[in-house]
């Protein structure tokens, strides 16, 4: 039995990751998002795919809520150990550099970096030996990749997440917790439309979710502390 947590589960890639895992008989999934209604729809879809799927929607704000109290009161009622954590929640702001504000900076780094730091730190006692943390990053934060106007702070936050992933992998060596980051290229999501209006991506959320699910289960057998580009196009 695999115990799995997926954040940013109410739409796009996160939504499809949960659906992909729900097809597995031997998995229990906690799907985290702020949006209760979308989580309700997600559970309905998962049960239609597999009436025996063990999916538990959990609505709270990773940016603001007390993660430790949520883990103690909510997550721990479903399972006591974690095999896979997929940190998929993220936010994008598309704005020229000169128009960015301190509020924009704080928003991007609070959601894209700090919330992951807080969640992993709070879950640390629950991770089993040989568990796998996957941090979903972006090609925008991948060193040497193409950069685009309007996405400077978003890309910087994803670059910070990439380095944090490498550092966590090193720090968790003795605990035998594996950490990798996937730097995603263009996937046809609402966030892509926000970044590149009208652009048609070569990859769908369903296709990317299948890749991430398979990587979450098997990737840590081959990689640890890696930031891996997953991209077919520019952007």
mmCIF file with all atom_site columns, C-alpha atoms in Angstrom:
data_model
loop_
_atom_site.group_PDB
_atom_site.id
_atom_site.type_symbol
_atom_site.label_atom_id
_atom_site.label_alt_id
_atom_site.label_comp_id
_atom_site.label_asym_id
_atom_site.label_entity_id
_atom_site.label_seq_id
_atom_site.pdbx_PDB_ins_code
_atom_site.Cartn_x
_atom_site.Cartn_y
_atom_site.Cartn_z
_atom_site.occupancy
_atom_site.B_iso_or_equiv
_atom_site.pdbx_formal_charge
_atom_site.auth_seq_id
_atom_site.auth_comp_id
_atom_site.auth_asym_id
_atom_site.auth_atom_id
_atom_site.pdbx_PDB_model_num
ATOM 1   C CA . UNK A 1 1   ? 0.000   0.000  0.000   1.00 0.00 ? 1   UNK A CA 1
ATOM 2   C CA . UNK A 1 2   ? 1.367   3.410  -1.044  1.00 0.00 ? 2   UNK A CA 1
ATOM 3   C CA . UNK A 1 3   ? 0.478   6.526  0.929   1.00 0.00 ? 3   UNK A CA 1
ATOM 4   C CA . UNK A 1 4   ? 0.545   9.554  -1.370  1.00 0.00 ? 4   UNK A CA 1
ATOM 5   C CA . UNK A 1 5   ? 0.049   13.298 -0.913  1.00 0.00 ? 5   UNK A CA 1
ATOM 6   C CA . UNK A 1 6   ? -0.510  15.592 -3.904  1.00 0.00 ? 6   UNK A CA 1
ATOM 7   C CA . UNK A 1 7   ? -0.763  19.377 -3.561  1.00 0.00 ? 7   UNK A CA 1
ATOM 8   C CA . UNK A 1 8   ? -2.330  21.693 -6.116  1.00 0.00 ? 8   UNK A CA 1
ATOM 9   C CA . UNK A 1 9   ? -4.817  18.917 -6.809  1.00 0.00 ? 9   UNK A CA 1
ATOM 10  C CA . UNK A 1 10  ? -7.886  20.871 -7.878  1.00 0.00 ? 10  UNK A CA 1
ATOM 11  C CA . UNK A 1 11  ? -6.948  21.519 -11.507 1.00 0.00 ? 11  UNK A CA 1
ATOM 12  C CA . UNK A 1 12  ? -4.531  20.852 -14.346 1.00 0.00 ? 12  UNK A CA 1
ATOM 13  C CA . UNK A 1 13  ? -1.635  18.492 -13.780 1.00 0.00 ? 13  UNK A CA 1
ATOM 14  C CA . UNK A 1 14  ? -2.332  17.959 -10.077 1.00 0.00 ? 14  UNK A CA 1
ATOM 15  C CA . UNK A 1 15  ? -5.942  16.987 -10.800 1.00 0.00 ? 15  UNK A CA 1
ATOM 16  C CA . UNK A 1 16  ? -4.791  14.419 -13.356 1.00 0.00 ? 16  UNK A CA 1
ATOM 17  C CA . UNK A 1 17  ? -2.016  13.067 -11.095 1.00 0.00 ? 17  UNK A CA 1
ATOM 18  C CA . UNK A 1 18  ? -4.589  12.203 -8.435  1.00 0.00 ? 18  UNK A CA 1
ATOM 19  C CA . UNK A 1 19  ? -6.825  10.568 -11.036 1.00 0.00 ? 19  UNK A CA 1
ATOM 20  C CA . UNK A 1 20  ? -3.887  8.521  -12.323 1.00 0.00 ? 20  UNK A CA 1
ATOM 21  C CA . UNK A 1 21  ? -3.033  7.270  -8.838  1.00 0.00 ? 21  UNK A CA 1
ATOM 22  C CA . UNK A 1 22  ? -6.699  6.551  -8.075  1.00 0.00 ? 22  UNK A CA 1
ATOM 23  C CA . UNK A 1 23  ? -6.614  3.775  -10.646 1.00 0.00 ? 23  UNK A CA 1
ATOM 24  C CA . UNK A 1 24  ? -4.066  1.958  -8.481  1.00 0.00 ? 24  UNK A CA 1
ATOM 25  C CA . UNK A 1 25  ? -5.694  -0.487 -6.071  1.00 0.00 ? 25  UNK A CA 1
ATOM 26  C CA . UNK A 1 26  ? -2.855  -0.315 -3.571  1.00 0.00 ? 26  UNK A CA 1
ATOM 27  C CA . UNK A 1 27  ? -2.790  3.421  -2.924  1.00 0.00 ? 27  UNK A CA 1
ATOM 28  C CA . UNK A 1 28  ? -4.255  5.916  -0.479  1.00 0.00 ? 28  UNK A CA 1
ATOM 29  C CA . UNK A 1 29  ? -4.200  9.510  -1.700  1.00 0.00 ? 29  UNK A CA 1
ATOM 30  C CA . UNK A 1 30  ? -4.619  12.812 0.100   1.00 0.00 ? 30  UNK A CA 1
ATOM 31  C CA . UNK A 1 31  ? -5.447  15.539 -2.435  1.00 0.00 ? 31  UNK A CA 1
ATOM 32  C CA . UNK A 1 32  ? -4.715  19.053 -1.164  1.00 0.00 ? 32  UNK A CA 1
ATOM 33  C CA . UNK A 1 33  ? -6.099  22.316 -2.536  1.00 0.00 ? 33  UNK A CA 1
ATOM 34  C CA . UNK A 1 34  ? -7.816  25.483 -1.356  1.00 0.00 ? 34  UNK A CA 1
ATOM 35  C CA . UNK A 1 35  ? -10.798 24.859 -3.658  1.00 0.00 ? 35  UNK A CA 1
ATOM 36  C CA . UNK A 1 36  ? -13.344 22.609 -1.912  1.00 0.00 ? 36  UNK A CA 1
ATOM 37  C CA . UNK A 1 37  ? -15.730 22.406 -4.858  1.00 0.00 ? 37  UNK A CA 1
ATOM 38  C CA . UNK A 1 38  ? -13.052 21.283 -7.313  1.00 0.00 ? 38  UNK A CA 1
ATOM 39  C CA . UNK A 1 39  ? -11.783 18.722 -4.800  1.00 0.00 ? 39  UNK A CA 1
ATOM 40  C CA . UNK A 1 40  ? -15.326 17.382 -4.518  1.00 0.00 ? 40  UNK A CA 1
ATOM 41  C CA . UNK A 1 41  ? -15.468 17.025 -8.309  1.00 0.00 ? 41  UNK A CA 1
ATOM 42  C CA . UNK A 1 42  ? -12.063 15.339 -8.276  1.00 0.00 ? 42  UNK A CA 1
ATOM 43  C CA . UNK A 1 43  ? -13.220 12.709 -5.808  1.00 0.00 ? 43  UNK A CA 1
ATOM 44  C CA . UNK A 1 44  ? -16.329 12.044 -7.895  1.00 0.00 ? 44  UNK A CA 1
ATOM 45  C CA . UNK A 1 45  ? -14.220 11.508 -11.019 1.00 0.00 ? 45  UNK A CA 1
ATOM 46  C CA . UNK A 1 46  ? -11.790 9.235  -9.177  1.00 0.00 ? 46  UNK A CA 1
ATOM 47  C CA . UNK A 1 47  ? -14.604 7.071  -7.826  1.00 0.00 ? 47  UNK A CA 1
ATOM 48  C CA . UNK A 1 48  ? -16.062 6.798  -11.327 1.00 0.00 ? 48  UNK A CA 1
ATOM 49  C CA . UNK A 1 49  ? -12.709 5.444  -12.522 1.00 0.00 ? 49  UNK A CA 1
ATOM 50  C CA . UNK A 1 50  ? -12.286 3.106  -9.569  1.00 0.00 ? 50  UNK A CA 1
ATOM 51  C CA . UNK A 1 51  ? -15.124 2.709  -7.077  1.00 0.00 ? 51  UNK A CA 1
ATOM 52  C CA . UNK A 1 52  ? -12.645 1.366  -4.549  1.00 0.00 ? 52  UNK A CA 1
ATOM 53  C CA . UNK A 1 53  ? -10.167 4.236  -4.791  1.00 0.00 ? 53  UNK A CA 1
ATOM 54  C CA . UNK A 1 54  ? -8.964  5.624  -1.478  1.00 0.00 ? 54  UNK A CA 1
ATOM 55  C CA . UNK A 1 55  ? -8.931  9.379  -2.055  1.00 0.00 ? 55  UNK A CA 1
ATOM 56  C CA . UNK A 1 56  ? -9.323  11.940 0.700   1.00 0.00 ? 56  UNK A CA 1
ATOM 57  C CA . UNK A 1 57  ? -9.717  15.596 -0.325  1.00 0.00 ? 57  UNK A CA 1
ATOM 58  C CA . UNK A 1 58  ? -8.180  18.062 2.115   1.00 0.00 ? 58  UNK A CA 1
ATOM 59  C CA . UNK A 1 59  ? -8.921  21.751 1.672   1.00 0.00 ? 59  UNK A CA 1
ATOM 60  C CA . UNK A 1 60  ? -6.468  24.176 3.207   1.00 0.00 ? 60  UNK A CA 1
ATOM 61  C CA . UNK A 1 61  ? -4.169  26.994 2.165   1.00 0.00 ? 61  UNK A CA 1
ATOM 62  C CA . UNK A 1 62  ? -0.529  25.923 2.141   1.00 0.00 ? 62  UNK A CA 1
ATOM 63  C CA . UNK A 1 63  ? 0.480   29.569 2.048   1.00 0.00 ? 63  UNK A CA 1
ATOM 64  C CA . UNK A 1 64  ? -1.354  30.671 5.181   1.00 0.00 ? 64  UNK A CA 1
ATOM 65  C CA . UNK A 1 65  ? -2.600  27.806 7.303   1.00 0.00 ? 65  UNK A CA 1
ATOM 66  C CA . UNK A 1 66  ? -0.674  26.138 10.088  1.00 0.00 ? 66  UNK A CA 1
ATOM 67  C CA . UNK A 1 67  ? 0.745   23.082 8.336   1.00 0.00 ? 67  UNK A CA 1
ATOM 68  C CA . UNK A 1 68  ? 1.756   21.283 11.524  1.00 0.00 ? 68  UNK A CA 1
ATOM 69  C CA . UNK A 1 69  ? -1.725  21.483 13.027  1.00 0.00 ? 69  UNK A CA 1
ATOM 70  C CA . UNK A 1 70  ? -3.315  20.295 9.768   1.00 0.00 ? 70  UNK A CA 1
ATOM 71  C CA . UNK A 1 71  ? -0.977  17.299 9.676   1.00 0.00 ? 71  UNK A CA 1
ATOM 72  C CA . UNK A 1 72  ? -1.718  16.457 13.287  1.00 0.00 ? 72  UNK A CA 1
ATOM 73  C CA . UNK A 1 73  ? -5.478  16.860 12.978  1.00 0.00 ? 73  UNK A CA 1
ATOM 74  C CA . UNK A 1 74  ? -6.224  15.847 9.383   1.00 0.00 ? 74  UNK A CA 1
ATOM 75  C CA . UNK A 1 75  ? -3.472  14.025 7.510   1.00 0.00 ? 75  UNK A CA 1
ATOM 76  C CA . UNK A 1 76  ? -2.608  11.705 10.399  1.00 0.00 ? 76  UNK A CA 1
ATOM 77  C CA . UNK A 1 77  ? -6.183  10.399 10.562  1.00 0.00 ? 77  UNK A CA 1
ATOM 78  C CA . UNK A 1 78  ? -5.715  8.815  7.137   1.00 0.00 ? 78  UNK A CA 1
ATOM 79  C CA . UNK A 1 79  ? -2.190  7.452  7.484   1.00 0.00 ? 79  UNK A CA 1
ATOM 80  C CA . UNK A 1 80  ? 0.824   7.604  9.773   1.00 0.00 ? 80  UNK A CA 1
ATOM 81  C CA . UNK A 1 81  ? 3.555   7.315  7.135   1.00 0.00 ? 81  UNK A CA 1
ATOM 82  C CA . UNK A 1 82  ? 4.151   8.867  3.714   1.00 0.00 ? 82  UNK A CA 1
ATOM 83  C CA . UNK A 1 83  ? 5.625   7.095  0.673   1.00 0.00 ? 83  UNK A CA 1
ATOM 84  C CA . UNK A 1 84  ? 5.242   9.822  -1.961  1.00 0.00 ? 84  UNK A CA 1
ATOM 85  C CA . UNK A 1 85  ? 4.807   13.588 -1.731  1.00 0.00 ? 85  UNK A CA 1
ATOM 86  C CA . UNK A 1 86  ? 4.230   15.511 -4.955  1.00 0.00 ? 86  UNK A CA 1
ATOM 87  C CA . UNK A 1 87  ? 4.568   19.252 -4.391  1.00 0.00 ? 87  UNK A CA 1
ATOM 88  C CA . UNK A 1 88  ? 2.611   20.488 -7.384  1.00 0.00 ? 88  UNK A CA 1
ATOM 89  C CA . UNK A 1 89  ? 0.926   23.604 -5.973  1.00 0.00 ? 89  UNK A CA 1
ATOM 90  C CA . UNK A 1 90  ? 2.211   26.797 -7.518  1.00 0.00 ? 90  UNK A CA 1
ATOM 91  C CA . UNK A 1 91  ? 1.302   30.259 -8.697  1.00 0.00 ? 91  UNK A CA 1
ATOM 92  C CA . UNK A 1 92  ? 2.386   32.392 -11.667 1.00 0.00 ? 92  UNK A CA 1
ATOM 93  C CA . UNK A 1 93  ? 2.437   36.159 -12.117 1.00 0.00 ? 93  UNK A CA 1
ATOM 94  C CA . UNK A 1 94  ? 3.044   37.482 -15.635 1.00 0.00 ? 94  UNK A CA 1
ATOM 95  C CA . UNK A 1 95  ? 4.090   41.106 -15.299 1.00 0.00 ? 95  UNK A CA 1
ATOM 96  C CA . UNK A 1 96  ? 6.910   43.306 -16.646 1.00 0.00 ? 96  UNK A CA 1
ATOM 97  C CA . UNK A 1 97  ? 9.820   43.584 -14.230 1.00 0.00 ? 97  UNK A CA 1
ATOM 98  C CA . UNK A 1 98  ? 9.354   47.312 -13.630 1.00 0.00 ? 98  UNK A CA 1
ATOM 99  C CA . UNK A 1 99  ? 5.727   46.757 -12.588 1.00 0.00 ? 99  UNK A CA 1
ATOM 100 C CA . UNK A 1 100 ? 6.405   43.997 -10.058 1.00 0.00 ? 100 UNK A CA 1
ATOM 101 C CA . UNK A 1 101 ? 5.754   44.787 -6.402  1.00 0.00 ? 101 UNK A CA 1
ATOM 102 C CA . UNK A 1 102 ? 6.969   43.501 -3.052  1.00 0.00 ? 102 UNK A CA 1
ATOM 103 C CA . UNK A 1 103 ? 3.557   41.852 -2.745  1.00 0.00 ? 103 UNK A CA 1
ATOM 104 C CA . UNK A 1 104 ? 4.147   39.965 -6.015  1.00 0.00 ? 104 UNK A CA 1
ATOM 105 C CA . UNK A 1 105 ? 7.567   38.855 -4.782  1.00 0.00 ? 105 UNK A CA 1
ATOM 106 C CA . UNK A 1 106 ? 6.187   37.610 -1.474  1.00 0.00 ? 106 UNK A CA 1
ATOM 107 C CA . UNK A 1 107 ? 3.263   35.828 -3.145  1.00 0.00 ? 107 UNK A CA 1
ATOM 108 C CA . UNK A 1 108 ? 5.443   33.904 -5.588  1.00 0.00 ? 108 UNK A CA 1
ATOM 109 C CA . UNK A 1 109 ? 8.075   32.874 -3.078  1.00 0.00 ? 109 UNK A CA 1
ATOM 110 C CA . UNK A 1 110 ? 5.543   32.097 -0.331  1.00 0.00 ? 110 UNK A CA 1
ATOM 111 C CA . UNK A 1 111 ? 3.609   29.696 -2.561  1.00 0.00 ? 111 UNK A CA 1
ATOM 112 C CA . UNK A 1 112 ? 6.336   28.321 -4.837  1.00 0.00 ? 112 UNK A CA 1
ATOM 113 C CA . UNK A 1 113 ? 9.099   27.909 -2.249  1.00 0.00 ? 113 UNK A CA 1
ATOM 114 C CA . UNK A 1 114 ? 8.134   28.607 1.363   1.00 0.00 ? 114 UNK A CA 1
ATOM 115 C CA . UNK A 1 115 ? 4.977   26.462 1.368   1.00 0.00 ? 115 UNK A CA 1
ATOM 116 C CA . UNK A 1 116 ? 7.017   23.478 0.169   1.00 0.00 ? 116 UNK A CA 1
ATOM 117 C CA . UNK A 1 117 ? 9.692   24.098 2.793   1.00 0.00 ? 117 UNK A CA 1
ATOM 118 C CA . UNK A 1 118 ? 7.012   24.210 5.501   1.00 0.00 ? 118 UNK A CA 1
ATOM 119 C CA . UNK A 1 119 ? 5.111   21.139 4.312   1.00 0.00 ? 119 UNK A CA 1
ATOM 120 C CA . UNK A 1 120 ? 8.192   18.945 3.931   1.00 0.00 ? 120 UNK A CA 1
ATOM 121 C CA . UNK A 1 121 ? 9.512   20.063 7.312   1.00 0.00 ? 121 UNK A CA 1
ATOM 122 C CA . UNK A 1 122 ? 6.179   19.262 8.982   1.00 0.00 ? 122 UNK A CA 1
ATOM 123 C CA . UNK A 1 123 ? 5.895   15.857 7.272   1.00 0.00 ? 123 UNK A CA 1
ATOM 124 C CA . UNK A 1 124 ? 9.502   14.856 7.932   1.00 0.00 ? 124 UNK A CA 1
ATOM 125 C CA . UNK A 1 125 ? 8.738   12.471 10.832  1.00 0.00 ? 125 UNK A CA 1
ATOM 126 C CA . UNK A 1 126 ? 6.196   10.654 8.637   1.00 0.00 ? 126 UNK A CA 1
ATOM 127 C CA . UNK A 1 127 ? 8.401   9.852  5.640   1.00 0.00 ? 127 UNK A CA 1
ATOM 128 C CA . UNK A 1 128 ? 9.323   6.189  5.387   1.00 0.00 ? 128 UNK A CA 1
ATOM 129 C CA . UNK A 1 129 ? 12.740  4.915  4.422   1.00 0.00 ? 129 UNK A CA 1
ATOM 130 C CA . UNK A 1 130 ? 13.071  5.101  0.622   1.00 0.00 ? 130 UNK A CA 1
ATOM 131 C CA . UNK A 1 131 ? 10.177  7.529  0.300   1.00 0.00 ? 131 UNK A CA 1
ATOM 132 C CA . UNK A 1 132 ? 10.158  10.002 -2.580  1.00 0.00 ? 132 UNK A CA 1
ATOM 133 C CA . UNK A 1 133 ? 9.542   13.753 -2.647  1.00 0.00 ? 133 UNK A CA 1
ATOM 134 C CA . UNK A 1 134 ? 8.910   15.254 -6.091  1.00 0.00 ? 134 UNK A CA 1
ATOM 135 C CA . UNK A 1 135 ? 8.972   19.033 -6.399  1.00 0.00 ? 135 UNK A CA 1
ATOM 136 C CA . UNK A 1 136 ? 7.325   20.276 -9.568  1.00 0.00 ? 136 UNK A CA 1
ATOM 137 C CA . UNK A 1 137 ? 9.443   23.096 -10.965 1.00 0.00 ? 137 UNK A CA 1
ATOM 138 C CA . UNK A 1 138 ? 9.617   24.742 -14.379 1.00 0.00 ? 138 UNK A CA 1
ATOM 139 C CA . UNK A 1 139 ? 12.012  25.097 -17.272 1.00 0.00 ? 139 UNK A CA 1
ATOM 140 C CA . UNK A 1 140 ? 11.877  28.800 -16.455 1.00 0.00 ? 140 UNK A CA 1
ATOM 141 C CA . UNK A 1 141 ? 13.879  28.034 -13.321 1.00 0.00 ? 141 UNK A CA 1
ATOM 142 C CA . UNK A 1 142 ? 16.278  25.609 -14.994 1.00 0.00 ? 142 UNK A CA 1
ATOM 143 C CA . UNK A 1 143 ? 19.787  27.039 -15.259 1.00 0.00 ? 143 UNK A CA 1
ATOM 144 C CA . UNK A 1 144 ? 20.742  27.897 -18.850 1.00 0.00 ? 144 UNK A CA 1
ATOM 145 C CA . UNK A 1 145 ? 17.204  27.573 -20.204 1.00 0.00 ? 145 UNK A CA 1
ATOM 146 C CA . UNK A 1 146 ? 15.421  30.211 -22.278 1.00 0.00 ? 146 UNK A CA 1
ATOM 147 C CA . UNK A 1 147 ? 13.911  33.022 -20.226 1.00 0.00 ? 147 UNK A CA 1
ATOM 148 C CA . UNK A 1 148 ? 10.862  35.112 -21.088 1.00 0.00 ? 148 UNK A CA 1
ATOM 149 C CA . UNK A 1 149 ? 9.734   38.694 -20.373 1.00 0.00 ? 149 UNK A CA 1
ATOM 150 C CA . UNK A 1 150 ? 7.176   39.015 -17.610 1.00 0.00 ? 150 UNK A CA 1
ATOM 151 C CA . UNK A 1 151 ? 8.176   35.812 -15.856 1.00 0.00 ? 151 UNK A CA 1
ATOM 152 C CA . UNK A 1 152 ? 11.272  36.952 -13.950 1.00 0.00 ? 152 UNK A CA 1
ATOM 153 C CA . UNK A 1 153 ? 9.990   36.415 -10.408 1.00 0.00 ? 153 UNK A CA 1
ATOM 154 C CA . UNK A 1 154 ? 8.146   33.217 -11.325 1.00 0.00 ? 154 UNK A CA 1
ATOM 155 C CA . UNK A 1 155 ? 11.311  31.809 -12.888 1.00 0.00 ? 155 UNK A CA 1
ATOM 156 C CA . UNK A 1 156 ? 13.409  32.948 -9.920  1.00 0.00 ? 156 UNK A CA 1
ATOM 157 C CA . UNK A 1 157 ? 11.067  31.199 -7.487  1.00 0.00 ? 157 UNK A CA 1
ATOM 158 C CA . UNK A 1 158 ? 11.258  27.977 -9.490  1.00 0.00 ? 158 UNK A CA 1
ATOM 159 C CA . UNK A 1 159 ? 15.048  28.264 -9.593  1.00 0.00 ? 159 UNK A CA 1
ATOM 160 C CA . UNK A 1 160 ? 15.019  28.579 -5.809  1.00 0.00 ? 160 UNK A CA 1
ATOM 161 C CA . UNK A 1 161 ? 12.862  25.457 -5.586  1.00 0.00 ? 161 UNK A CA 1
ATOM 162 C CA . UNK A 1 162 ? 15.328  23.548 -7.756  1.00 0.00 ? 162 UNK A CA 1
ATOM 163 C CA . UNK A 1 163 ? 18.243  24.401 -5.450  1.00 0.00 ? 163 UNK A CA 1
ATOM 164 C CA . UNK A 1 164 ? 16.130  23.666 -2.364  1.00 0.00 ? 164 UNK A CA 1
ATOM 165 C CA . UNK A 1 165 ? 15.387  20.221 -3.819  1.00 0.00 ? 165 UNK A CA 1
ATOM 166 C CA . UNK A 1 166 ? 19.092  19.489 -4.265  1.00 0.00 ? 166 UNK A CA 1
ATOM 167 C CA . UNK A 1 167 ? 19.817  20.615 -0.709  1.00 0.00 ? 167 UNK A CA 1
ATOM 168 C CA . UNK A 1 168 ? 16.980  18.577 0.809   1.00 0.00 ? 168 UNK A CA 1
ATOM 169 C CA . UNK A 1 169 ? 18.205  15.442 -0.938  1.00 0.00 ? 169 UNK A CA 1
ATOM 170 C CA . UNK A 1 170 ? 21.612  15.916 0.657   1.00 0.00 ? 170 UNK A CA 1
ATOM 171 C CA . UNK A 1 171 ? 20.209  16.675 4.112   1.00 0.00 ? 171 UNK A CA 1
ATOM 172 C CA . UNK A 1 172 ? 17.874  13.670 4.066   1.00 0.00 ? 172 UNK A CA 1
ATOM 173 C CA . UNK A 1 173 ? 20.515  11.125 3.025   1.00 0.00 ? 173 UNK A CA 1
ATOM 174 C CA . UNK A 1 174 ? 20.696  9.484  6.445   1.00 0.00 ? 174 UNK A CA 1
ATOM 175 C CA . UNK A 1 175 ? 16.912  9.213  6.570   1.00 0.00 ? 175 UNK A CA 1
ATOM 176 C CA . UNK A 1 176 ? 16.937  7.543  3.126   1.00 0.00 ? 176 UNK A CA 1
ATOM 177 C CA . UNK A 1 177 ? 14.403  10.025 1.770   1.00 0.00 ? 177 UNK A CA 1
ATOM 178 C CA . UNK A 1 178 ? 14.889  10.723 -1.932  1.00 0.00 ? 178 UNK A CA 1
ATOM 179 C CA . UNK A 1 179 ? 14.162  14.176 -3.381  1.00 0.00 ? 179 UNK A CA 1
ATOM 180 C CA . UNK A 1 180 ? 13.978  15.144 -7.042  1.00 0.00 ? 180 UNK A CA 1
ATOM 181 C CA . UNK A 1 181 ? 12.632  18.108 -8.976  1.00 0.00 ? 181 UNK A CA 1
ATOM 182 C CA . UNK A 1 182 ? 10.972  17.947 -12.383 1.00 0.00 ? 182 UNK A CA 1
ATOM 183 C CA . UNK A 1 183 ? 11.410  21.118 -14.450 1.00 0.00 ? 183 UNK A CA 1
ATOM 184 C CA . UNK A 1 184 ? 8.367   21.016 -16.687 1.00 0.00 ? 184 UNK A CA 1
ATOM 185 C CA . UNK A 1 185 ? 8.128   22.599 -20.087 1.00 0.00 ? 185 UNK A CA 1
ATOM 186 C CA . UNK A 1 186 ? 4.884   23.633 -21.769 1.00 0.00 ? 186 UNK A CA 1
ATOM 187 C CA . UNK A 1 187 ? 1.794   21.660 -20.744 1.00 0.00 ? 187 UNK A CA 1
ATOM 188 C CA . UNK A 1 188 ? -1.693  22.724 -21.840 1.00 0.00 ? 188 UNK A CA 1
ATOM 189 C CA . UNK A 1 189 ? -2.945  24.159 -18.540 1.00 0.00 ? 189 UNK A CA 1
ATOM 190 C CA . UNK A 1 190 ? -4.580  27.341 -17.247 1.00 0.00 ? 190 UNK A CA 1
ATOM 191 C CA . UNK A 1 191 ? -1.182  28.467 -15.989 1.00 0.00 ? 191 UNK A CA 1
ATOM 192 C CA . UNK A 1 192 ? 0.353   28.091 -19.458 1.00 0.00 ? 192 UNK A CA 1
ATOM 193 C CA . UNK A 1 193 ? -2.435  30.230 -20.913 1.00 0.00 ? 193 UNK A CA 1
ATOM 194 C CA . UNK A 1 194 ? -1.635  32.868 -18.301 1.00 0.00 ? 194 UNK A CA 1
ATOM 195 C CA . UNK A 1 195 ? 2.056   32.818 -19.226 1.00 0.00 ? 195 UNK A CA 1
ATOM 196 C CA . UNK A 1 196 ? 1.721   32.430 -23.010 1.00 0.00 ? 196 UNK A CA 1
ATOM 197 C CA . UNK A 1 197 ? -1.817  33.321 -24.160 1.00 0.00 ? 197 UNK A CA 1
ATOM 198 C CA . UNK A 1 198 ? -2.882  31.354 -27.220 1.00 0.00 ? 198 UNK A CA 1
ATOM 199 C CA . UNK A 1 199 ? 0.118   29.011 -27.203 1.00 0.00 ? 199 UNK A CA 1
ATOM 200 C CA . UNK A 1 200 ? -0.680  25.359 -27.908 1.00 0.00 ? 200 UNK A CA 1
ATOM 201 C CA . UNK A 1 201 ? 1.490   22.980 -25.919 1.00 0.00 ? 201 UNK A CA 1
ATOM 202 C CA . UNK A 1 202 ? 2.620   19.606 -27.267 1.00 0.00 ? 202 UNK A CA 1
ATOM 203 C CA . UNK A 1 203 ? 1.744   17.850 -23.992 1.00 0.00 ? 203 UNK A CA 1
ATOM 204 C CA . UNK A 1 204 ? -1.614  17.515 -22.224 1.00 0.00 ? 204 UNK A CA 1
ATOM 205 C CA . UNK A 1 205 ? -2.106  17.433 -18.435 1.00 0.00 ? 205 UNK A CA 1
ATOM 206 C CA . UNK A 1 206 ? -3.137  13.777 -18.697 1.00 0.00 ? 206 UNK A CA 1
ATOM 207 C CA . UNK A 1 207 ? 0.091   12.846 -20.484 1.00 0.00 ? 207 UNK A CA 1
ATOM 208 C CA . UNK A 1 208 ? 2.276   14.764 -18.040 1.00 0.00 ? 208 UNK A CA 1
ATOM 209 C CA . UNK A 1 209 ? 0.407   13.341 -15.054 1.00 0.00 ? 209 UNK A CA 1
ATOM 210 C CA . UNK A 1 210 ? 1.088   9.798  -16.236 1.00 0.00 ? 210 UNK A CA 1
ATOM 211 C CA . UNK A 1 211 ? 4.798   10.590 -16.547 1.00 0.00 ? 211 UNK A CA 1
ATOM 212 C CA . UNK A 1 212 ? 4.926   12.168 -13.083 1.00 0.00 ? 212 UNK A CA 1
ATOM 213 C CA . UNK A 1 213 ? 3.037   9.263  -11.527 1.00 0.00 ? 213 UNK A CA 1
ATOM 214 C CA . UNK A 1 214 ? 5.444   6.722  -13.032 1.00 0.00 ? 214 UNK A CA 1
ATOM 215 C CA . UNK A 1 215 ? 8.435   8.845  -11.983 1.00 0.00 ? 215 UNK A CA 1
ATOM 216 C CA . UNK A 1 216 ? 7.090   9.172  -8.453  1.00 0.00 ? 216 UNK A CA 1
ATOM 217 C CA . UNK A 1 217 ? 6.883   5.397  -8.137  1.00 0.00 ? 217 UNK A CA 1
ATOM 218 C CA . UNK A 1 218 ? 10.163  4.479  -9.833  1.00 0.00 ? 218 UNK A CA 1
ATOM 219 C CA . UNK A 1 219 ? 12.335  7.569  -10.347 1.00 0.00 ? 219 UNK A CA 1
ATOM 220 C CA . UNK A 1 220 ? 14.007  7.460  -6.939  1.00 0.00 ? 220 UNK A CA 1
ATOM 221 C CA . UNK A 1 221 ? 15.500  4.080  -7.850  1.00 0.00 ? 221 UNK A CA 1
ATOM 222 C CA . UNK A 1 222 ? 17.676  5.902  -10.385 1.00 0.00 ? 222 UNK A CA 1
ATOM 223 C CA . UNK A 1 223 ? 17.810  9.581  -9.326  1.00 0.00 ? 223 UNK A CA 1
ATOM 224 C CA . UNK A 1 224 ? 18.291  11.563 -6.145  1.00 0.00 ? 224 UNK A CA 1
ATOM 225 C CA . UNK A 1 225 ? 18.949  15.274 -5.727  1.00 0.00 ? 225 UNK A CA 1
ATOM 226 C CA . UNK A 1 226 ? 18.392  15.874 -9.438  1.00 0.00 ? 226 UNK A CA 1
ATOM 227 C CA . UNK A 1 227 ? 16.638  18.655 -11.307 1.00 0.00 ? 227 UNK A CA 1
ATOM 228 C CA . UNK A 1 228 ? 15.408  16.987 -14.471 1.00 0.00 ? 228 UNK A CA 1
ATOM 229 C CA . UNK A 1 229 ? 14.106  18.886 -17.515 1.00 0.00 ? 229 UNK A CA 1
ATOM 230 C CA . UNK A 1 230 ? 10.860  17.469 -18.900 1.00 0.00 ? 230 UNK A CA 1
ATOM 231 C CA . UNK A 1 231 ? 10.226  19.497 -22.023 1.00 0.00 ? 231 UNK A CA 1
ATOM 232 C CA . UNK A 1 232 ? 9.501   19.083 -25.726 1.00 0.00 ? 232 UNK A CA 1
ATOM 233 C CA . UNK A 1 233 ? 9.295   22.700 -26.776 1.00 0.00 ? 233 UNK A CA 1
ATOM 234 C CA . UNK A 1 234 ? 10.296  26.325 -26.260 1.00 0.00 ? 234 UNK A CA 1
ATOM 235 C CA . UNK A 1 235 ? 8.519   27.505 -24.197 1.00 0.00 ? 235 UNK A CA 1
#
